[in-house]
Amino acid sequence: MFKKFDEESVSGSQQLKSSVQKAIHRKLAEDFPLIEDYIATILPKKDPFKIIKCHEHIEILARSDGELLFFRQREGQWMPTLRLLHQCKYCSCYITYYI
């Protein structure tokens, strides 16, 4: 999926409305119940998010400072990036789902 990923693979980005941000918060809390307490630190409510649209129907959820957090292909489940997993002290809740 990301084997030959470069700047030309990005087709555009847009800032999300607050209603869409709330829906993503709910979806992440539903999909990953163990991180519900940490969602506010990963995705602060006051911080506007961006969706970066890429080739092959890939969407990347990023903070306003450009840090990439989650990605999904088509309308699938949001998956955390490896960088987010390695930064988190509480990443064991993800590992039980993916390994």
JSON list of C-alpha atoms in Angstrom, two decimals:
[
{"chain": "A", "resi": 1, "resn": "MET", "atom": "CA", "xyz": [0.00, 0.00, 0.00]},
{"chain": "A", "resi": 2, "resn": "PHE", "atom": "CA", "xyz": [2.73, 2.51, 0.95]},
{"chain": "A", "resi": 3, "resn": "LYS", "atom": "CA", "xyz": [5.59, 0.81, -0.90]},
{"chain": "A", "resi": 4, "resn": "LYS", "atom": "CA", "xyz": [6.17, 3.64, -3.39]},
{"chain": "A", "resi": 5, "resn": "PHE", "atom": "CA", "xyz": [4.61, 6.52, -1.48]},
{"chain": "A", "resi": 6, "resn": "ASP", "atom": "CA", "xyz": [5.79, 10.07, -2.28]},
{"chain": "A", "resi": 7, "resn": "GLU", "atom": "CA", "xyz": [4.39, 13.60, -2.57]},
{"chain": "A", "resi": 8, "resn": "GLU", "atom": "CA", "xyz": [2.80, 12.84, -5.92]},
{"chain": "A", "resi": 9, "resn": "SER", "atom": "CA", "xyz": [0.62, 10.20, -4.23]},
{"chain": "A", "resi": 10, "resn": "VAL", "atom": "CA", "xyz": [-1.23, 12.90, -2.25]},
{"chain": "A", "resi": 11, "resn": "SER", "atom": "CA", "xyz": [-4.25, 14.19, -4.12]},
{"chain": "A", "resi": 12, "resn": "GLY", "atom": "CA", "xyz": [-5.43, 16.76, -1.56]},
{"chain": "A", "resi": 13, "resn": "SER", "atom": "CA", "xyz": [-6.17, 17.63, 2.05]},
{"chain": "A", "resi": 14, "resn": "GLN", "atom": "CA", "xyz": [-9.03, 19.26, 3.86]},
{"chain": "A", "resi": 15, "resn": "GLN", "atom": "CA", "xyz": [-9.74, 20.42, 7.38]},
{"chain": "A", "resi": 16, "resn": "LEU", "atom": "CA", "xyz": [-12.54, 18.50, 9.08]},
{"chain": "A", "resi": 17, "resn": "LYS", "atom": "CA", "xyz": [-15.71, 19.99, 10.50]},
{"chain": "A", "resi": 18, "resn": "SER", "atom": "CA", "xyz": [-16.30, 19.51, 14.21]},
{"chain": "A", "resi": 19, "resn": "SER", "atom": "CA", "xyz": [-19.18, 17.09, 13.60]},
{"chain": "A", "resi": 20, "resn": "VAL", "atom": "CA", "xyz": [-16.91, 14.83, 11.53]},
{"chain": "A", "resi": 21, "resn": "GLN", "atom": "CA", "xyz": [-14.20, 15.05, 14.21]},
{"chain": "A", "resi": 22, "resn": "LYS", "atom": "CA", "xyz": [-16.71, 13.94, 16.86]},
{"chain": "A", "resi": 23, "resn": "ALA", "atom": "CA", "xyz": [-17.80, 11.03, 14.67]},
{"chain": "A", "resi": 24, "resn": "ILE", "atom": "CA", "xyz": [-14.18, 9.92, 14.27]},
{"chain": "A", "resi": 25, "resn": "HIS", "atom": "CA", "xyz": [-13.67, 10.19, 18.06]},
{"chain": "A", "resi": 26, "resn": "ARG", "atom": "CA", "xyz": [-16.70, 7.95, 18.61]},
{"chain": "A", "resi": 27, "resn": "LYS", "atom": "CA", "xyz": [-15.60, 5.46, 15.95]},
{"chain": "A", "resi": 28, "resn": "LEU", "atom": "CA", "xyz": [-12.09, 5.16, 17.41]},
{"chain": "A", "resi": 29, "resn": "ALA", "atom": "CA", "xyz": [-13.48, 4.70, 20.94]},
{"chain": "A", "resi": 30, "resn": "GLU", "atom": "CA", "xyz": [-15.81, 2.01, 19.59]},
{"chain": "A", "resi": 31, "resn": "ASP", "atom": "CA", "xyz": [-13.13, 0.19, 17.59]},
{"chain": "A", "resi": 32, "resn": "PHE", "atom": "CA", "xyz": [-10.43, 0.47, 20.29]},
{"chain": "A", "resi": 33, "resn": "PRO", "atom": "CA", "xyz": [-12.20, 0.44, 23.69]},
{"chain": "A", "resi": 34, "resn": "LEU", "atom": "CA", "xyz": [-8.91, 0.22, 25.61]},
{"chain": "A", "resi": 35, "resn": "ILE", "atom": "CA", "xyz": [-7.75, 3.65, 24.41]},
{"chain": "A", "resi": 36, "resn": "GLU", "atom": "CA", "xyz": [-10.95, 5.47, 25.32]},
{"chain": "A", "resi": 37, "resn": "ASP", "atom": "CA", "xyz": [-9.20, 7.15, 28.28]},
{"chain": "A", "resi": 38, "resn": "TYR", "atom": "CA", "xyz": [-6.31, 8.30, 26.05]},
{"chain": "A", "resi": 39, "resn": "ILE", "atom": "CA", "xyz": [-8.28, 9.56, 23.04]},
{"chain": "A", "resi": 40, "resn": "ALA", "atom": "CA", "xyz": [-8.13, 13.14, 24.36]},
{"chain": "A", "resi": 41, "resn": "THR", "atom": "CA", "xyz": [-4.33, 13.08, 24.40]},
{"chain": "A", "resi": 42, "resn": "ILE", "atom": "CA", "xyz": [-4.06, 11.53, 20.95]},
{"chain": "A", "resi": 43, "resn": "LEU", "atom": "CA", "xyz": [-6.75, 13.70, 19.33]},
{"chain": "A", "resi": 44, "resn": "PRO", "atom": "CA", "xyz": [-7.39, 16.86, 21.39]},
{"chain": "A", "resi": 45, "resn": "LYS", "atom": "CA", "xyz": [-10.88, 18.27, 20.89]},
{"chain": "A", "resi": 46, "resn": "LYS", "atom": "CA", "xyz": [-9.68, 21.85, 20.35]},
{"chain": "A", "resi": 47, "resn": "ASP", "atom": "CA", "xyz": [-7.12, 20.85, 17.71]},
{"chain": "A", "resi": 48, "resn": "PRO", "atom": "CA", "xyz": [-8.50, 20.84, 14.14]},
{"chain": "A", "resi": 49, "resn": "PHE", "atom": "CA", "xyz": [-7.76, 17.66, 12.21]},
{"chain": "A", "resi": 50, "resn": "LYS", "atom": "CA", "xyz": [-7.00, 17.21, 8.54]},
{"chain": "A", "resi": 51, "resn": "ILE", "atom": "CA", "xyz": [-7.83, 14.37, 6.19]},
{"chain": "A", "resi": 52, "resn": "ILE", "atom": "CA", "xyz": [-5.15, 13.80, 3.60]},
{"chain": "A", "resi": 53, "resn": "LYS", "atom": "CA", "xyz": [-6.47, 11.96, 0.56]},
{"chain": "A", "resi": 54, "resn": "CYS", "atom": "CA", "xyz": [-4.05, 9.77, -1.35]},
{"chain": "A", "resi": 55, "resn": "HIS", "atom": "CA", "xyz": [-3.97, 7.30, -4.22]},
{"chain": "A", "resi": 56, "resn": "GLU", "atom": "CA", "xyz": [-5.83, 3.97, -4.00]},
{"chain": "A", "resi": 57, "resn": "HIS", "atom": "CA", "xyz": [-8.58, 5.55, -1.83]},
{"chain": "A", "resi": 58, "resn": "ILE", "atom": "CA", "xyz": [-6.29, 5.95, 1.19]},
{"chain": "A", "resi": 59, "resn": "GLU", "atom": "CA", "xyz": [-7.17, 8.59, 3.78]},
{"chain": "A", "resi": 60, "resn": "ILE", "atom": "CA", "xyz": [-4.76, 9.72, 6.48]},
{"chain": "A", "resi": 61, "resn": "LEU", "atom": "CA", "xyz": [-5.94, 11.49, 9.63]},
{"chain": "A", "resi": 62, "resn": "ALA", "atom": "CA", "xyz": [-3.44, 14.15, 10.74]},
{"chain": "A", "resi": 63, "resn": "ARG", "atom": "CA", "xyz": [-3.24, 16.82, 13.42]},
{"chain": "A", "resi": 64, "resn": "SER", "atom": "CA", "xyz": [-2.98, 20.47, 12.49]},
{"chain": "A", "resi": 65, "resn": "ASP", "atom": "CA", "xyz": [0.79, 20.31, 13.12]},
{"chain": "A", "resi": 66, "resn": "GLY", "atom": "CA", "xyz": [1.11, 17.64, 10.42]},
{"chain": "A", "resi": 67, "resn": "GLU", "atom": "CA", "xyz": [1.61, 14.58, 12.62]},
{"chain": "A", "resi": 68, "resn": "LEU", "atom": "CA", "xyz": [0.04, 11.53, 10.94]},
{"chain": "A", "resi": 69, "resn": "LEU", "atom": "CA", "xyz": [-2.07, 9.51, 13.37]},
{"chain": "A", "resi": 70, "resn": "PHE", "atom": "CA", "xyz": [-4.42, 7.05, 11.68]},
{"chain": "A", "resi": 71, "resn": "PHE", "atom": "CA", "xyz": [-5.08, 5.83, 8.15]},
{"chain": "A", "resi": 72, "resn": "ARG", "atom": "CA", "xyz": [-7.70, 3.78, 6.34]},
{"chain": "A", "resi": 73, "resn": "GLN", "atom": "CA", "xyz": [-8.30, 2.42, 2.88]},
{"chain": "A", "resi": 74, "resn": "ARG", "atom": "CA", "xyz": [-11.70, 3.02, 1.30]},
{"chain": "A", "resi": 75, "resn": "GLU", "atom": "CA", "xyz": [-14.28, 3.13, 4.10]},
{"chain": "A", "resi": 76, "resn": "GLY", "atom": "CA", "xyz": [-12.49, 0.55, 6.26]},
{"chain": "A", "resi": 77, "resn": "GLN", "atom": "CA", "xyz": [-11.44, 0.68, 9.88]},
{"chain": "A", "resi": 78, "resn": "TRP", "atom": "CA", "xyz": [-9.06, 3.40, 11.08]},
{"chain": "A", "resi": 79, "resn": "MET", "atom": "CA", "xyz": [-5.62, 1.92, 11.75]},
{"chain": "A", "resi": 80, "resn": "PRO", "atom": "CA", "xyz": [-2.93, 3.63, 13.86]},
{"chain": "A", "resi": 81, "resn": "THR", "atom": "CA", "xyz": [0.35, 4.53, 12.21]},
{"chain": "A", "resi": 82, "resn": "LEU", "atom": "CA", "xyz": [3.48, 2.78, 13.45]},
{"chain": "A", "resi": 83, "resn": "ARG", "atom": "CA", "xyz": [4.86, 6.10, 14.64]},
{"chain": "A", "resi": 84, "resn": "LEU", "atom": "CA", "xyz": [1.82, 6.57, 16.89]},
{"chain": "A", "resi": 85, "resn": "LEU", "atom": "CA", "xyz": [2.20, 3.05, 18.26]},
{"chain": "A", "resi": 86, "resn": "HIS", "atom": "CA", "xyz": [5.86, 3.60, 19.07]},
{"chain": "A", "resi": 87, "resn": "GLN", "atom": "CA", "xyz": [5.21, 6.97, 20.73]},
{"chain": "A", "resi": 88, "resn": "CYS", "atom": "CA", "xyz": [2.45, 5.74, 23.01]},
{"chain": "A", "resi": 89, "resn": "LYS", "atom": "CA", "xyz": [3.20, 4.42, 26.46]},
{"chain": "A", "resi": 90, "resn": "TYR", "atom": "CA", "xyz": [-0.11, 2.60, 26.37]},
{"chain": "A", "resi": 91, "resn": "CYS", "atom": "CA", "xyz": [0.30, 0.95, 22.95]},
{"chain": "A", "resi": 92, "resn": "SER", "atom": "CA", "xyz": [-0.20, -2.52, 24.42]},
{"chain": "A", "resi": 93, "resn": "CYS", "atom": "CA", "xyz": [-3.92, -1.99, 23.87]},
{"chain": "A", "resi": 94, "resn": "TYR", "atom": "CA", "xyz": [-3.26, -1.80, 20.12]},
{"chain": "A", "resi": 95, "resn": "ILE", "atom": "CA", "xyz": [-0.83, -4.69, 20.00]},
{"chain": "A", "resi": 96, "resn": "THR", "atom": "CA", "xyz": [-3.43, -7.11, 21.31]},
{"chain": "A", "resi": 97, "resn": "TYR", "atom": "CA", "xyz": [-5.59, -6.24, 18.32]},
{"chain": "A", "resi": 98, "resn": "TYR", "atom": "CA", "xyz": [-2.96, -6.40, 15.58]},
{"chain": "A", "resi": 99, "resn": "ILE", "atom": "CA", "xyz": [-0.34, -8.98, 16.44]}
]
